[in-house]
């Protein structure tokens, strides 16, 4: 109650960083407490309200790593629906951010571009693994394939494009994914040694 009250008072005074630090102090002091995910969500919200984009990104990454179903936090327990909902949104935000950042990275810095696309692909892959029944799975799989393709992982991208095109019934993006698969296989044909 003290951490929550302090954070709320800081928010009222528009001291967003202090509010985030108050909420984060609870998480640091009680990392295995049942309310720790909620307080981490409050950290993110405080930074969002204050317009601190870099901190929001860092805290979403912290949330995703700390509270994914396979994390030590759960220790065999089932994650709560609230955490799973927040995690789903954070994973997509992280994938989208890293993919967009990599696309904006100049071609003169291929290592940074590849690192960005690889990071984006990793976040998208988590969505595919953790949320197998998600209604947006075909769209996420297409983003995953795009990130792999742009990150230079052509063979994996081709396979994911095919999965997107043929693995999801009634997928409106199936034609786009099928054409992208053809392009990926063509590029792969140029990348591998002739033998």
PDB file of C-alpha atoms in Angstrom:
ATOM      1  CA  UNK A   1       0.000   0.000   0.000  1.00  0.00           C
ATOM      2  CA  UNK A   2       2.870   2.365   0.783  1.00  0.00           C
ATOM      3  CA  UNK A   3       4.574   1.845  -2.567  1.00  0.00           C
ATOM      4  CA  UNK A   4       1.272   2.282  -4.400  1.00  0.00           C
ATOM      5  CA  UNK A   5       0.388   5.449  -2.476  1.00  0.00           C
ATOM      6  CA  UNK A   6       3.809   6.968  -3.032  1.00  0.00           C
ATOM      7  CA  UNK A   7       3.648   6.221  -6.746  1.00  0.00           C
ATOM      8  CA  UNK A   8       0.179   7.703  -7.061  1.00  0.00           C
ATOM      9  CA  UNK A   9       1.239  10.881  -5.227  1.00  0.00           C
ATOM     10  CA  UNK A  10       4.196  11.267  -7.565  1.00  0.00           C
ATOM     11  CA  UNK A  11       1.903  10.834 -10.572  1.00  0.00           C
ATOM     12  CA  UNK A  12      -0.463  13.510  -9.254  1.00  0.00           C
ATOM     13  CA  UNK A  13       2.491  15.890  -9.055  1.00  0.00           C
ATOM     14  CA  UNK A  14       3.556  14.877 -12.580  1.00  0.00           C
ATOM     15  CA  UNK A  15       6.804  13.449 -11.253  1.00  0.00           C
ATOM     16  CA  UNK A  16       6.654  10.497 -13.605  1.00  0.00           C
ATOM     17  CA  UNK A  17      10.191   9.255 -13.114  1.00  0.00           C
ATOM     18  CA  UNK A  18       9.786   9.316  -9.334  1.00  0.00           C
ATOM     19  CA  UNK A  19       6.475   7.459  -9.627  1.00  0.00           C
ATOM     20  CA  UNK A  20       8.103   4.813 -11.802  1.00  0.00           C
ATOM     21  CA  UNK A  21      10.972   4.492  -9.325  1.00  0.00           C
ATOM     22  CA  UNK A  22       8.522   4.044  -6.440  1.00  0.00           C
ATOM     23  CA  UNK A  23       6.725   1.242  -8.257  1.00  0.00           C
ATOM     24  CA  UNK A  24      10.029  -0.305  -9.356  1.00  0.00           C
ATOM     25  CA  UNK A  25      11.246  -0.240  -5.750  1.00  0.00           C
ATOM     26  CA  UNK A  26       8.401  -2.589  -4.837  1.00  0.00           C
ATOM     27  CA  UNK A  27       9.358  -4.992  -7.634  1.00  0.00           C
ATOM     28  CA  UNK A  28      13.008  -4.899  -6.572  1.00  0.00           C
ATOM     29  CA  UNK A  29      12.155  -5.411  -2.904  1.00  0.00           C
ATOM     30  CA  UNK A  30       9.585  -8.146  -3.536  1.00  0.00           C
ATOM     31  CA  UNK A  31      10.433  -9.784  -6.896  1.00  0.00           C
ATOM     32  CA  UNK A  32       8.370 -12.915  -6.221  1.00  0.00           C
ATOM     33  CA  UNK A  33       5.330 -11.184  -4.738  1.00  0.00           C
ATOM     34  CA  UNK A  34       1.992 -11.846  -6.516  1.00  0.00           C
ATOM     35  CA  UNK A  35       1.651  -8.088  -7.123  1.00  0.00           C
ATOM     36  CA  UNK A  36       5.103  -7.688  -8.705  1.00  0.00           C
ATOM     37  CA  UNK A  37       3.764  -7.923 -12.300  1.00  0.00           C
ATOM     38  CA  UNK A  38       1.113  -5.312 -11.516  1.00  0.00           C
ATOM     39  CA  UNK A  39       3.738  -2.948 -10.142  1.00  0.00           C
ATOM     40  CA  UNK A  40       5.934  -3.502 -13.190  1.00  0.00           C
ATOM     41  CA  UNK A  41       2.916  -2.566 -15.313  1.00  0.00           C
ATOM     42  CA  UNK A  42       2.607   0.611 -13.236  1.00  0.00           C
ATOM     43  CA  UNK A  43       6.268   1.409 -13.931  1.00  0.00           C
ATOM     44  CA  UNK A  44       5.577   1.157 -17.660  1.00  0.00           C
ATOM     45  CA  UNK A  45       2.420   3.263 -17.386  1.00  0.00           C
ATOM     46  CA  UNK A  46       4.197   6.012 -15.428  1.00  0.00           C
ATOM     47  CA  UNK A  47       6.910   6.294 -18.077  1.00  0.00           C
ATOM     48  CA  UNK A  48       4.288   6.248 -20.852  1.00  0.00           C
ATOM     49  CA  UNK A  49       2.339   9.028 -19.193  1.00  0.00           C
ATOM     50  CA  UNK A  50       5.513  11.068 -18.877  1.00  0.00           C
ATOM     51  CA  UNK A  51       6.472  10.450 -22.510  1.00  0.00           C
ATOM     52  CA  UNK A  52       9.742   8.619 -21.758  1.00  0.00           C
ATOM     53  CA  UNK A  53       9.895   6.263 -24.746  1.00  0.00           C
ATOM     54  CA  UNK A  54      13.295   4.728 -24.053  1.00  0.00           C
ATOM     55  CA  UNK A  55      12.350   3.864 -20.480  1.00  0.00           C
ATOM     56  CA  UNK A  56       9.019   2.408 -21.633  1.00  0.00           C
ATOM     57  CA  UNK A  57      10.874   0.128 -24.024  1.00  0.00           C
ATOM     58  CA  UNK A  58      13.375  -0.978 -21.368  1.00  0.00           C
ATOM     59  CA  UNK A  59      10.627  -1.689 -18.840  1.00  0.00           C
ATOM     60  CA  UNK A  60       8.550  -3.640 -21.363  1.00  0.00           C
ATOM     61  CA  UNK A  61      11.606  -5.783 -22.057  1.00  0.00           C
ATOM     62  CA  UNK A  62      12.051  -6.284 -18.327  1.00  0.00           C
ATOM     63  CA  UNK A  63       8.381  -7.269 -17.996  1.00  0.00           C
ATOM     64  CA  UNK A  64       8.571  -9.700 -20.918  1.00  0.00           C
ATOM     65  CA  UNK A  65      11.669 -11.419 -19.571  1.00  0.00           C
ATOM     66  CA  UNK A  66      10.506 -11.528 -15.954  1.00  0.00           C
ATOM     67  CA  UNK A  67       6.928 -12.711 -16.467  1.00  0.00           C
ATOM     68  CA  UNK A  68       6.857 -14.922 -19.552  1.00  0.00           C
ATOM     69  CA  UNK A  69       5.383 -18.341 -18.674  1.00  0.00           C
ATOM     70  CA  UNK A  70       8.785 -20.077 -18.626  1.00  0.00           C
ATOM     71  CA  UNK A  71      10.389 -17.523 -16.293  1.00  0.00           C
ATOM     72  CA  UNK A  72      11.516 -18.446 -12.767  1.00  0.00           C
ATOM     73  CA  UNK A  73       8.879 -16.065 -11.359  1.00  0.00           C
ATOM     74  CA  UNK A  74       6.145 -18.609 -12.036  1.00  0.00           C
ATOM     75  CA  UNK A  75       8.092 -21.655 -10.735  1.00  0.00           C
ATOM     76  CA  UNK A  76       5.551 -24.119 -12.074  1.00  0.00           C
ATOM     77  CA  UNK A  77       2.491 -21.938 -11.373  1.00  0.00           C
ATOM     78  CA  UNK A  78       0.128 -20.868 -14.124  1.00  0.00           C
ATOM     79  CA  UNK A  79       0.489 -17.224 -15.195  1.00  0.00           C
ATOM     80  CA  UNK A  80      -2.540 -15.051 -14.513  1.00  0.00           C
ATOM     81  CA  UNK A  81      -4.762 -13.867 -17.382  1.00  0.00           C
ATOM     82  CA  UNK A  82      -3.849 -10.246 -16.593  1.00  0.00           C
ATOM     83  CA  UNK A  83      -0.150 -10.966 -16.970  1.00  0.00           C
ATOM     84  CA  UNK A  84      -0.710 -12.939 -20.161  1.00  0.00           C
ATOM     85  CA  UNK A  85      -2.706 -10.064 -21.658  1.00  0.00           C
ATOM     86  CA  UNK A  86      -0.090  -7.458 -20.720  1.00  0.00           C
ATOM     87  CA  UNK A  87       2.722  -9.717 -21.913  1.00  0.00           C
ATOM     88  CA  UNK A  88       1.049 -10.234 -25.291  1.00  0.00           C
ATOM     89  CA  UNK A  89       0.842  -6.493 -25.886  1.00  0.00           C
ATOM     90  CA  UNK A  90       4.408  -5.894 -24.753  1.00  0.00           C
ATOM     91  CA  UNK A  91       5.811  -8.614 -27.004  1.00  0.00           C
ATOM     92  CA  UNK A  92       4.098  -7.155 -30.059  1.00  0.00           C
ATOM     93  CA  UNK A  93       5.211  -3.631 -29.159  1.00  0.00           C
ATOM     94  CA  UNK A  94       8.806  -4.814 -28.799  1.00  0.00           C
ATOM     95  CA  UNK A  95       8.768  -6.692 -32.099  1.00  0.00           C
ATOM     96  CA  UNK A  96       7.253  -3.741 -33.928  1.00  0.00           C
ATOM     97  CA  UNK A  97       9.700  -1.292 -32.373  1.00  0.00           C
ATOM     98  CA  UNK A  98      12.830  -3.263 -33.222  1.00  0.00           C
ATOM     99  CA  UNK A  99      11.613  -3.997 -36.744  1.00  0.00           C
ATOM    100  CA  UNK A 100      10.824  -0.338 -37.407  1.00  0.00           C
ATOM    101  CA  UNK A 101      14.132   0.784 -35.931  1.00  0.00           C
ATOM    102  CA  UNK A 102      16.039  -1.704 -38.082  1.00  0.00           C
ATOM    103  CA  UNK A 103      14.199  -0.504 -41.182  1.00  0.00           C
ATOM    104  CA  UNK A 104      15.254   3.070 -40.412  1.00  0.00           C
ATOM    105  CA  UNK A 105      18.875   2.099 -39.767  1.00  0.00           C
ATOM    106  CA  UNK A 106      21.044   3.164 -42.723  1.00  0.00           C
ATOM    107  CA  UNK A 107      22.237   0.431 -45.072  1.00  0.00           C
ATOM    108  CA  UNK A 108      25.766   1.616 -44.309  1.00  0.00           C
ATOM    109  CA  UNK A 109      25.431  -0.077 -40.893  1.00  0.00           C
ATOM    110  CA  UNK A 110      24.495  -3.662 -41.800  1.00  0.00           C
ATOM    111  CA  UNK A 111      25.425  -5.070 -38.382  1.00  0.00           C
ATOM    112  CA  UNK A 112      22.978  -2.761 -36.588  1.00  0.00           C
ATOM    113  CA  UNK A 113      20.249  -3.513 -39.134  1.00  0.00           C
ATOM    114  CA  UNK A 114      20.731  -7.242 -38.730  1.00  0.00           C
ATOM    115  CA  UNK A 115      20.763  -6.972 -34.926  1.00  0.00           C
ATOM    116  CA  UNK A 116      17.493  -5.014 -35.018  1.00  0.00           C
ATOM    117  CA  UNK A 117      15.772  -7.515 -37.286  1.00  0.00           C
ATOM    118  CA  UNK A 118      17.070 -10.409 -35.207  1.00  0.00           C
ATOM    119  CA  UNK A 119      15.696  -8.794 -32.033  1.00  0.00           C
ATOM    120  CA  UNK A 120      12.324  -8.190 -33.720  1.00  0.00           C
ATOM    121  CA  UNK A 121      12.190 -11.801 -34.912  1.00  0.00           C
ATOM    122  CA  UNK A 122      12.904 -13.007 -31.376  1.00  0.00           C
ATOM    123  CA  UNK A 123       9.985 -11.063 -29.923  1.00  0.00           C
ATOM    124  CA  UNK A 124       7.613 -12.221 -32.670  1.00  0.00           C
ATOM    125  CA  UNK A 125       8.744 -15.824 -32.118  1.00  0.00           C
ATOM    126  CA  UNK A 126       7.799 -15.551 -28.457  1.00  0.00           C
ATOM    127  CA  UNK A 127       4.252 -14.567 -29.455  1.00  0.00           C
ATOM    128  CA  UNK A 128       4.041 -17.560 -31.783  1.00  0.00           C
ATOM    129  CA  UNK A 129       5.324 -19.893 -29.065  1.00  0.00           C
ATOM    130  CA  UNK A 130       3.357 -18.546 -26.093  1.00  0.00           C
ATOM    131  CA  UNK A 131       0.031 -17.732 -27.790  1.00  0.00           C
ATOM    132  CA  UNK A 132      -0.724 -20.581 -30.244  1.00  0.00           C
ATOM    133  CA  UNK A 133      -4.436 -19.697 -30.328  1.00  0.00           C
ATOM    134  CA  UNK A 134      -3.991 -15.951 -30.854  1.00  0.00           C
ATOM    135  CA  UNK A 135      -6.361 -14.647 -33.562  1.00  0.00           C
ATOM    136  CA  UNK A 136      -3.606 -12.415 -34.981  1.00  0.00           C
ATOM    137  CA  UNK A 137      -1.181 -15.316 -35.423  1.00  0.00           C
ATOM    138  CA  UNK A 138      -1.083 -15.166 -39.253  1.00  0.00           C
ATOM    139  CA  UNK A 139      -0.204 -11.465 -39.131  1.00  0.00           C
ATOM    140  CA  UNK A 140       2.439 -12.022 -36.438  1.00  0.00           C
ATOM    141  CA  UNK A 141       3.899 -14.941 -38.414  1.00  0.00           C
ATOM    142  CA  UNK A 142       4.170 -12.694 -41.472  1.00  0.00           C
ATOM    143  CA  UNK A 143       5.995 -10.030 -39.437  1.00  0.00           C
ATOM    144  CA  UNK A 144       8.257 -12.755 -38.068  1.00  0.00           C
ATOM    145  CA  UNK A 145       9.062 -13.952 -41.587  1.00  0.00           C
ATOM    146  CA  UNK A 146       9.713 -10.365 -42.743  1.00  0.00           C
ATOM    147  CA  UNK A 147      12.106  -9.785 -39.851  1.00  0.00           C
ATOM    148  CA  UNK A 148      13.951 -13.003 -40.633  1.00  0.00           C
ATOM    149  CA  UNK A 149      14.149 -12.119 -44.324  1.00  0.00           C
ATOM    150  CA  UNK A 150      15.375  -8.574 -43.727  1.00  0.00           C
ATOM    151  CA  UNK A 151      17.810  -9.877 -41.108  1.00  0.00           C
ATOM    152  CA  UNK A 152      19.480 -12.183 -43.621  1.00  0.00           C
ATOM    153  CA  UNK A 153      18.006 -15.474 -42.383  1.00  0.00           C
ATOM    154  CA  UNK A 154      16.613 -16.320 -45.797  1.00  0.00           C
ATOM    155  CA  UNK A 155      16.006 -20.060 -45.367  1.00  0.00           C
ATOM    156  CA  UNK A 156      14.091 -19.584 -42.106  1.00  0.00           C
ATOM    157  CA  UNK A 157      12.177 -16.682 -43.658  1.00  0.00           C
ATOM    158  CA  UNK A 158      11.123 -18.792 -46.654  1.00  0.00           C
ATOM    159  CA  UNK A 159       9.812 -21.510 -44.336  1.00  0.00           C
ATOM    160  CA  UNK A 160       7.903 -18.978 -42.229  1.00  0.00           C
ATOM    161  CA  UNK A 161       6.412 -17.329 -45.319  1.00  0.00           C
ATOM    162  CA  UNK A 162       5.188 -20.758 -46.416  1.00  0.00           C
ATOM    163  CA  UNK A 163       3.751 -21.418 -42.966  1.00  0.00           C
ATOM    164  CA  UNK A 164       1.954 -18.070 -43.103  1.00  0.00           C
ATOM    165  CA  UNK A 165       0.640 -18.741 -46.606  1.00  0.00           C
ATOM    166  CA  UNK A 166      -0.509 -22.330 -46.127  1.00  0.00           C
ATOM    167  CA  UNK A 167      -0.678 -23.008 -42.393  1.00  0.00           C
ATOM    168  CA  UNK A 168      -3.549 -20.737 -41.389  1.00  0.00           C
ATOM    169  CA  UNK A 169      -7.016 -21.276 -42.872  1.00  0.00           C
ATOM    170  CA  UNK A 170      -8.814 -18.197 -44.194  1.00  0.00           C
ATOM    171  CA  UNK A 171      -5.717 -16.022 -43.896  1.00  0.00           C
ATOM    172  CA  UNK A 172      -6.273 -12.830 -45.916  1.00  0.00           C
ATOM    173  CA  UNK A 173      -2.482 -12.343 -46.092  1.00  0.00           C
ATOM    174  CA  UNK A 174      -1.907 -15.802 -47.623  1.00  0.00           C
ATOM    175  CA  UNK A 175      -1.321 -14.543 -51.197  1.00  0.00           C
ATOM    176  CA  UNK A 176       1.167 -11.938 -49.964  1.00  0.00           C
ATOM    177  CA  UNK A 177       2.980 -14.537 -47.877  1.00  0.00           C
ATOM    178  CA  UNK A 178       3.063 -17.054 -50.744  1.00  0.00           C
ATOM    179  CA  UNK A 179       4.609 -14.479 -53.088  1.00  0.00           C
ATOM    180  CA  UNK A 180       7.132 -13.517 -50.389  1.00  0.00           C
ATOM    181  CA  UNK A 181       8.036 -17.202 -50.019  1.00  0.00           C
ATOM    182  CA  UNK A 182       8.816 -17.398 -53.740  1.00  0.00           C
ATOM    183  CA  UNK A 183      11.013 -14.313 -53.439  1.00  0.00           C
ATOM    184  CA  UNK A 184      12.788 -15.760 -50.406  1.00  0.00           C
ATOM    185  CA  UNK A 185      13.500 -19.058 -52.180  1.00  0.00           C
ATOM    186  CA  UNK A 186      14.796 -17.125 -55.201  1.00  0.00           C
ATOM    187  CA  UNK A 187      17.108 -15.072 -53.001  1.00  0.00           C
ATOM    188  CA  UNK A 188      18.286 -18.191 -51.214  1.00  0.00           C
ATOM    189  CA  UNK A 189      19.156 -19.708 -54.589  1.00  0.00           C
ATOM    190  CA  UNK A 190      21.541 -16.805 -55.167  1.00  0.00           C
ATOM    191  CA  UNK A 191      23.014 -16.926 -51.654  1.00  0.00           C
ATOM    192  CA  UNK A 192      24.033 -20.572 -51.445  1.00  0.00           C
ATOM    193  CA  UNK A 193      27.103 -21.947 -53.232  1.00  0.00           C
ATOM    194  CA  UNK A 194      26.346 -23.672 -56.533  1.00  0.00           C
ATOM    195  CA  UNK A 195      27.452 -27.086 -55.295  1.00  0.00           C
TER     196      UNK A 195
END
